[in-house]
Every structure is written in structure tokens, then in C-alpha cells.
PDB file of C-alpha atoms in Angstrom:
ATOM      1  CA  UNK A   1       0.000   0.000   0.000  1.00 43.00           C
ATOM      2  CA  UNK A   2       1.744   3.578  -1.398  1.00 47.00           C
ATOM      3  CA  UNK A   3       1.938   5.735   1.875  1.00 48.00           C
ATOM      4  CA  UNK A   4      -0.060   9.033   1.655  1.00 50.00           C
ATOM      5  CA  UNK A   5       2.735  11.032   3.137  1.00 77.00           C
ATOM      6  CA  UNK A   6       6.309  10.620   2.022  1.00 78.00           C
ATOM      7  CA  UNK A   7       8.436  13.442   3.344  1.00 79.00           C
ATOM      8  CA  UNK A   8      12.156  14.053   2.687  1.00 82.00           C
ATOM      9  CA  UNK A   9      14.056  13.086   5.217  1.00 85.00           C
ATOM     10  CA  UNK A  10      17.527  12.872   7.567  1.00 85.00           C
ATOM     11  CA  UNK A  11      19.552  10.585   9.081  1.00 88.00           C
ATOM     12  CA  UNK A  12      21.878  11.713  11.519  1.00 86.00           C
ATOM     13  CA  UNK A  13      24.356   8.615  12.920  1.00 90.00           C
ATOM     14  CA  UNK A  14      26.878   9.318  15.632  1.00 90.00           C
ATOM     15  CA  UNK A  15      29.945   6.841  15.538  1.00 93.00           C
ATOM     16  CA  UNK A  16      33.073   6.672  17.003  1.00 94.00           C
ATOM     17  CA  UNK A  17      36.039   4.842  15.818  1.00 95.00           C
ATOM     18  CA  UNK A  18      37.339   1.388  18.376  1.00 94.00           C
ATOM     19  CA  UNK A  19      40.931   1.886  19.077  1.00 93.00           C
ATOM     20  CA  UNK A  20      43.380   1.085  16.685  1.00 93.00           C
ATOM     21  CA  UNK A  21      40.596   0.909  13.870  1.00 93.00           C
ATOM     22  CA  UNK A  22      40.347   4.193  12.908  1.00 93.00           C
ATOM     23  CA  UNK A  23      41.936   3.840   9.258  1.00 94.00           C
ATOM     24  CA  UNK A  24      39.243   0.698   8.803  1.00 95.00           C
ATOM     25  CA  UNK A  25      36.747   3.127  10.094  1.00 94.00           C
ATOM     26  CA  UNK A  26      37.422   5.931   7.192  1.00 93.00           C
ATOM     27  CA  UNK A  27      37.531   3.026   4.724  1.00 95.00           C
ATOM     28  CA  UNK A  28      34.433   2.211   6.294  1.00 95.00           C
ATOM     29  CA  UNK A  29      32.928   5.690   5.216  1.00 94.00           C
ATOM     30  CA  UNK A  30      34.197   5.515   2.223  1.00 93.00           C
ATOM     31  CA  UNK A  31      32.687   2.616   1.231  1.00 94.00           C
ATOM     32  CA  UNK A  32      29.205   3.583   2.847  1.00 94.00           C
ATOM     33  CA  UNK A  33      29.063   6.864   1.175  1.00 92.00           C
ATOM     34  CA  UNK A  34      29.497   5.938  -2.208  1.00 93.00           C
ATOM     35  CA  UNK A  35      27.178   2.792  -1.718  1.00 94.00           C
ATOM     36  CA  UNK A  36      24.389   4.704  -0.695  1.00 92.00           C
ATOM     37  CA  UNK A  37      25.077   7.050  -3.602  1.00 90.00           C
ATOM     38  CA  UNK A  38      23.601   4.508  -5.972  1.00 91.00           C
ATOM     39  CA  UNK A  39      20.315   4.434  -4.114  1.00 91.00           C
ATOM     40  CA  UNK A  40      17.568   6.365  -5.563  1.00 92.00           C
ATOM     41  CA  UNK A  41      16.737   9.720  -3.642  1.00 88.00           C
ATOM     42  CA  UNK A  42      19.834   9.837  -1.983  1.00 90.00           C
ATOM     43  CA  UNK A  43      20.592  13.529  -1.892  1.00 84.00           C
ATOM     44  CA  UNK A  44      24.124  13.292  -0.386  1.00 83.00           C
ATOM     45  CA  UNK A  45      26.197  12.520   2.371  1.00 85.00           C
ATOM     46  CA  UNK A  46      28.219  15.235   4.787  1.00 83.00           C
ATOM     47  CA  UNK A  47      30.962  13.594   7.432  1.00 85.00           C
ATOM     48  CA  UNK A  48      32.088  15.839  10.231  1.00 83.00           C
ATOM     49  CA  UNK A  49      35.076  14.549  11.868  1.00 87.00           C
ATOM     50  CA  UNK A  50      35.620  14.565  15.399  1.00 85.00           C
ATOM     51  CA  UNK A  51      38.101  17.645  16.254  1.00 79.00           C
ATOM     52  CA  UNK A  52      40.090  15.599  18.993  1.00 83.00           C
ATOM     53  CA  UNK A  53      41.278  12.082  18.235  1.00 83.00           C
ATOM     54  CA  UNK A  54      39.011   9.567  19.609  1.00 84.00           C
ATOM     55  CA  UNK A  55      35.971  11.942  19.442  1.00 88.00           C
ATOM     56  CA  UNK A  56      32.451  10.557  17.703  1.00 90.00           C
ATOM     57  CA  UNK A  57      32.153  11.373  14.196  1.00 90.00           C
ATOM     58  CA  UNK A  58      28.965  12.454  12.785  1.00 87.00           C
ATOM     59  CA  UNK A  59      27.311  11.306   9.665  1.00 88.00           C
ATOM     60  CA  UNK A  60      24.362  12.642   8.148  1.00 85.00           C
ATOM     61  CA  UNK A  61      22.762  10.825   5.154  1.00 86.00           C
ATOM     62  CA  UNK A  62      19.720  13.357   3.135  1.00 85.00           C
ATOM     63  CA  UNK A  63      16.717  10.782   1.331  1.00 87.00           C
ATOM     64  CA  UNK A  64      14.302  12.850  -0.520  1.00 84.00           C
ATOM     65  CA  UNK A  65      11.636  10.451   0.782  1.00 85.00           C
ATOM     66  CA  UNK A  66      10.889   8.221   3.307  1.00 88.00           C
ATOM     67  CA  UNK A  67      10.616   5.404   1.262  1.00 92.00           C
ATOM     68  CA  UNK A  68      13.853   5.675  -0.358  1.00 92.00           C
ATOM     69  CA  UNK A  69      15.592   5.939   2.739  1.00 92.00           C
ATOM     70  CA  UNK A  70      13.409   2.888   3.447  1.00 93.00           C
ATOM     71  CA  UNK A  71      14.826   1.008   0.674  1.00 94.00           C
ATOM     72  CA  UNK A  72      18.260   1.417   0.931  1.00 94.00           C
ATOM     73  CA  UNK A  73      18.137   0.695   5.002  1.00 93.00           C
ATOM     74  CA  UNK A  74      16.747  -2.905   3.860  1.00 95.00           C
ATOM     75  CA  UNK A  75      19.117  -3.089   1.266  1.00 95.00           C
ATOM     76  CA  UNK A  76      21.615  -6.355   1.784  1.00 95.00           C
ATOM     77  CA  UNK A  77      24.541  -3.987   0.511  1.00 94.00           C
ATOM     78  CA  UNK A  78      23.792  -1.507   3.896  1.00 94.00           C
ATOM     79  CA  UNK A  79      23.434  -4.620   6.003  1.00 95.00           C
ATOM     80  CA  UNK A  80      26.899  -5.229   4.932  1.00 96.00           C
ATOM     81  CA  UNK A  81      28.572  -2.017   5.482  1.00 94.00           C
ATOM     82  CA  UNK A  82      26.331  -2.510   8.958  1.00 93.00           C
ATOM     83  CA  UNK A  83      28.166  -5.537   9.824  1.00 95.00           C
ATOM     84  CA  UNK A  84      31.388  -3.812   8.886  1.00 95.00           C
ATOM     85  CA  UNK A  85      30.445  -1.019  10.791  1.00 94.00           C
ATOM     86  CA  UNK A  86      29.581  -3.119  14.212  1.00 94.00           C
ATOM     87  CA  UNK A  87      33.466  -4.272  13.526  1.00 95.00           C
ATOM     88  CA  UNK A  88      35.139  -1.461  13.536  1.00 95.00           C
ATOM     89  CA  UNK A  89      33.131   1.276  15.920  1.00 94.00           C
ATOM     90  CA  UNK A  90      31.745   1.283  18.827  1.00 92.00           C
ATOM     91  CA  UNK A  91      27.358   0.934  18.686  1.00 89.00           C
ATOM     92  CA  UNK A  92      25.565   4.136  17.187  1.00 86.00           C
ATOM     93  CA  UNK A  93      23.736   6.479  18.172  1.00 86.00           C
ATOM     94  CA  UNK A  94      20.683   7.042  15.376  1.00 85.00           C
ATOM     95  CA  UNK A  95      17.954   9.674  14.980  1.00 80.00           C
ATOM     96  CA  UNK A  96      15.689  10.397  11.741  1.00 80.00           C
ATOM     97  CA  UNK A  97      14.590  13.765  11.762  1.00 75.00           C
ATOM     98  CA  UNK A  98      11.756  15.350   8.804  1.00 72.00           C
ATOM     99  CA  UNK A  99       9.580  18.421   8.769  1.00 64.00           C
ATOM    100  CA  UNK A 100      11.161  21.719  10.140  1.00 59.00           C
ATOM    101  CA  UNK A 101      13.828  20.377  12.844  1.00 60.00           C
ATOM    102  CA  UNK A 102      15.613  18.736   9.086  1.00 60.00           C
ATOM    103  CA  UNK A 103      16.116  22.178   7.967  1.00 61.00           C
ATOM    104  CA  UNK A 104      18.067  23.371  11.511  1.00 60.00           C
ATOM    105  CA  UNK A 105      20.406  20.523  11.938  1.00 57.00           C
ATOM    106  CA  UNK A 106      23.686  21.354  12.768  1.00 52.00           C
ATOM    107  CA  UNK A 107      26.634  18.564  12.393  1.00 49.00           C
ATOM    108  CA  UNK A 108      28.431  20.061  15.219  1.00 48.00           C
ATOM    109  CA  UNK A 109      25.669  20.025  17.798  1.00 47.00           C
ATOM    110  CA  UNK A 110      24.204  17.072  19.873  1.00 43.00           C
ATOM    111  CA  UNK A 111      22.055  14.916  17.618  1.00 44.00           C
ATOM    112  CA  UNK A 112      19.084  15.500  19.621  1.00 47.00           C
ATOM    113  CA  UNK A 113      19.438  19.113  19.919  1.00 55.00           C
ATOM    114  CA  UNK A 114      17.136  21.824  18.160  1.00 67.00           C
ATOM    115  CA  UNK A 115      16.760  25.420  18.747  1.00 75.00           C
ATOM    116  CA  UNK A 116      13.674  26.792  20.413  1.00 82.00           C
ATOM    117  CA  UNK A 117      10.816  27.133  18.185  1.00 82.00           C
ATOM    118  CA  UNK A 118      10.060  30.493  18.463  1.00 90.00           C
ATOM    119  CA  UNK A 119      13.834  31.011  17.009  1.00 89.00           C
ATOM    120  CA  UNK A 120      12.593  28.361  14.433  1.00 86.00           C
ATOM    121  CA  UNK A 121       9.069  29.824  13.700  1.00 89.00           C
ATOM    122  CA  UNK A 122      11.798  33.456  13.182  1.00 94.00           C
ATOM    123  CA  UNK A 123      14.260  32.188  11.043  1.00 92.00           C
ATOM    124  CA  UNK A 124      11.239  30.706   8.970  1.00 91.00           C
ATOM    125  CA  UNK A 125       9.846  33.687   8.427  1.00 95.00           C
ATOM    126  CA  UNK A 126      12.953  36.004   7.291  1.00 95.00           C
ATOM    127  CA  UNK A 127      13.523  33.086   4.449  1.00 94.00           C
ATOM    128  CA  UNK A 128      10.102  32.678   3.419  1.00 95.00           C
ATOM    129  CA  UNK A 129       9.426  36.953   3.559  1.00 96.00           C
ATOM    130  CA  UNK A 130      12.907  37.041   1.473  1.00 95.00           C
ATOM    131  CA  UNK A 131      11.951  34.701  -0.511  1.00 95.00           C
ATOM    132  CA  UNK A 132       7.916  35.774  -1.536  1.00 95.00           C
ATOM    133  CA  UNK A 133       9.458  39.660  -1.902  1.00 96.00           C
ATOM    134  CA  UNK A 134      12.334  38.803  -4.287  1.00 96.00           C
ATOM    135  CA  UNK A 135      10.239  36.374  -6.495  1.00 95.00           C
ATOM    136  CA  UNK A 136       7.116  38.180  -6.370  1.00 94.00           C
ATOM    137  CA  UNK A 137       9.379  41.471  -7.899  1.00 95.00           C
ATOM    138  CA  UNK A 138      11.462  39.358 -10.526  1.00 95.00           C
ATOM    139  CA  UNK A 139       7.918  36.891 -11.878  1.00 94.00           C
ATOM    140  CA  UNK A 140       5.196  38.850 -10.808  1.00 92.00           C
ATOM    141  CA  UNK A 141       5.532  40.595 -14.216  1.00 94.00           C
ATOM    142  CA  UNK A 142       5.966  37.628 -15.750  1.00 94.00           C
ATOM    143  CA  UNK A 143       2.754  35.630 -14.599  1.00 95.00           C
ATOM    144  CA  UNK A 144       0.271  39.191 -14.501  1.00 94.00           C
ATOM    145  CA  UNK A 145      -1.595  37.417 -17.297  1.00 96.00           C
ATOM    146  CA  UNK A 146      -1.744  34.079 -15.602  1.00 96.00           C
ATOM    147  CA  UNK A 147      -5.077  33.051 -13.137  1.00 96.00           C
ATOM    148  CA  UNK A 148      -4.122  34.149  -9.298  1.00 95.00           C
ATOM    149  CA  UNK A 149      -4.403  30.238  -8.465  1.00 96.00           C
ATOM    150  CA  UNK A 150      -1.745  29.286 -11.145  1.00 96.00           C
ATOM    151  CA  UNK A 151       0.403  32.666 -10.047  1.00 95.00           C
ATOM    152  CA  UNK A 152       0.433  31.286  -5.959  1.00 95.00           C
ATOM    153  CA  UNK A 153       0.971  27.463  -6.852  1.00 96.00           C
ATOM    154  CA  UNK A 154       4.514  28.479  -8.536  1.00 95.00           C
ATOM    155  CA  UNK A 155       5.155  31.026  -6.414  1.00 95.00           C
ATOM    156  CA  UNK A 156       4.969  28.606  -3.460  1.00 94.00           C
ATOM    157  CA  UNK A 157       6.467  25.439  -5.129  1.00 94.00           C
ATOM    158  CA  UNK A 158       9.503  27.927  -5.944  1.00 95.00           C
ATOM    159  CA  UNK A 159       9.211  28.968  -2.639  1.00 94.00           C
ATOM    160  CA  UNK A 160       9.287  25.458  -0.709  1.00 90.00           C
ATOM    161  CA  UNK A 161      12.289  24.332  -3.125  1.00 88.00           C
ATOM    162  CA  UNK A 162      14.360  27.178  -2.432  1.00 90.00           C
ATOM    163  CA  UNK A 163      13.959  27.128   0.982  1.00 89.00           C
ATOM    164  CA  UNK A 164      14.546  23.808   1.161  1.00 80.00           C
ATOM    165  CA  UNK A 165      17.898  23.332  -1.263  1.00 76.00           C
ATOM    166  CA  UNK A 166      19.487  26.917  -0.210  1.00 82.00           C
ATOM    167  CA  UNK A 167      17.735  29.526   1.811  1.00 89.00           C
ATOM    168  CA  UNK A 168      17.236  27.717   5.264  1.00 85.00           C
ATOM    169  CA  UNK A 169      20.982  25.963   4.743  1.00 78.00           C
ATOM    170  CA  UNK A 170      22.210  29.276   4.783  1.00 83.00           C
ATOM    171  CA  UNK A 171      20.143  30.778   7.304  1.00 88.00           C
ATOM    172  CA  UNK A 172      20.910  28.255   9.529  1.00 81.00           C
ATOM    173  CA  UNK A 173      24.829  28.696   9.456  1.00 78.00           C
ATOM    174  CA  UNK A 174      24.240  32.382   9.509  1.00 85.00           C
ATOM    175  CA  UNK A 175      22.236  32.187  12.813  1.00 85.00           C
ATOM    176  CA  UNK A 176      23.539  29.318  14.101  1.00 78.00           C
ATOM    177  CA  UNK A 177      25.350  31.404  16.809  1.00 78.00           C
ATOM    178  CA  UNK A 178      22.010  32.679  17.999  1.00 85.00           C
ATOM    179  CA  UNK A 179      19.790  29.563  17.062  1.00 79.00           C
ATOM    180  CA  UNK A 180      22.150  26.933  19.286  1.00 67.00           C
ATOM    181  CA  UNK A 181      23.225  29.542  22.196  1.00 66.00           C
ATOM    182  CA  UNK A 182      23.435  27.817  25.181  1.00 54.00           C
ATOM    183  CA  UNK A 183      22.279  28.820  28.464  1.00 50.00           C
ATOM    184  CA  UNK A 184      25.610  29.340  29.846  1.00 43.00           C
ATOM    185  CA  UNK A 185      26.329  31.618  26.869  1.00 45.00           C
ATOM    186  CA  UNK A 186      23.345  33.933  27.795  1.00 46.00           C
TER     187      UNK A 186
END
């Protein structure tokens, strides 16, 4: 049965290298990366590297839907990076993240840590404002003849992708500072 909702999604894993493996381990990446390049909707793969030997490393792997990601996690090729994996790092720490808290993931934070909403909900906004006011001025000429439905359906689907691919990416490093502040920081 085809699921009625089939959002993009992330994977973030957390891994850290077993002593003495850590070459094995980057092979390890290697390997996993480009496998799960050959799987449909994968959008890409970003490794951040611990900044102290011995630290956890932090993969994130981007599906453009759930099912793909889905498909490639019961895949026998990731079942045997997996059992590589279990042989040369210590167990993983998983979490699958969609909707809004995909968009403000940061590689160097916590895996389970978002910024308040309300700093969400804000940063939201100045993309989406940016975003309606720059492409309303460079196609509203364009579409004037066209119905107002057919006018807000690209507008919006232009909207969504940009925000998506480029604006909240952005936005995110640029406030990251601000979106991540810790209490101690205040």
C-alpha cells in the first residue's frame, strides 16, 4: 500500500572509531558513502570529523523520501557495510529527523538538539518573507496574465524548493550562533 505522506528526510548517525581501527573506520565511510550514492533519492552525504582524536564522528545521510531511505536501510549492501560497521566502531547512536527540525540541523551540535521554536518559527519567516518579496518582484511581471491560483501554486512550489535546497541551509549557518546559544552563553 503507497503511503499518503512521504516526506524528505535525515539521518543523523553518531559513531566513534574502536581503538586502533580508525583507518578501517574511514575506509568504512568511504565505502558507505558511495554505496548509498547509488540508491535512488539519496541527496548526499556530509561527514564531520571529530576535532580531537578519539571523538564521535557524525554522519548525516539526506533521502528525498521516506521510502527511499526505506529502501536502501533494507538493502543487503547496507546490512553489509552494517556488519562492517559493528566491527570497527563502537554501537551508534541514530535519529531520523523530517519536517522543520531537518532544515536546523547542525553537524556540530548534539544529535538531539534543536533550537527553540520560536527562534525556528523566526528564522522561517525572514527566508520565506525574502523569498515571496524577491520572487514576487522578478515573476510577478511575468505571470500578470496568468489566473491568481496558477500565479500562488509556482510562487509557493519555488518557494518550498528554495527554501529547502538553499535559503534555510544558509540561514541556519548564519544564525547558528544565535539559534544553538546555550544557556551558559546567555
Amino acid at each position: 500500500m503507497q503511503k499518503s505522506v512521504d516526506p524528505p528526510v535525515t539521518v543523523l548517525v553518531t559513531r566513534r572509531p574502536k581503538p586502533g581501527k580508525e583507518r578501517a573506520f574511514e575506509d568504512y565511510l568511504a565505502g558507505i558513502t558511495q554505496a548509498a550514492l547509488q540508491y535512488q533519492g539519496h541527496m548526499g552525504t556530509n561527514i564531520f570529523r571529530p576535532s580531537k582524536p578519539g571523538g564521535n564522528y557524525r554522519i548525516i545521510f539526506k533521502f528525498d523520501r521516506r521510502s527511499n531511505l526505506e529502501r536502501w536501510e533494507g538493502s543487503a549492501e547496507r546490512a553489509e557495510w552494517r556488519a562492517i560497521a559493528e566491527q570497527v566502531s563502537e554501537p551508534r547512536q541514530v535519529e531520523t529527523i523530517s519536517g522543520l527540525e531537518a532544515w536546523f540541523t547542525l553537524p556540530a551540535c548534539a544529535i538531539n538538539v534543536h533550537p527553540p521554536k520560536y527562534k525556528m518559527a523566526l528564522v522561517v519567516w525572514m527566508g520565506v518573507f525574502s523569498l515571496v518579496t524577491l520572487l514576487s518582484s522578478l515573476l510577478g511581471p511575468l505571470m500578470s496574465a496568468w489566473p491568481r491560483l496558477l500565479q500562488t501554486i509556482v510562487l509557493t512550489a519555488l518557494v518550498v524548493v528554495c527554501l529547502t535546497y538553499a535559503v534555510m541551509p544558509l540561514l541556519t549557518r548564519l544564525f547558528s550562533g544565535w539559534l544553538y546559544a546555550s544557556k551558559d552563553q546567555k
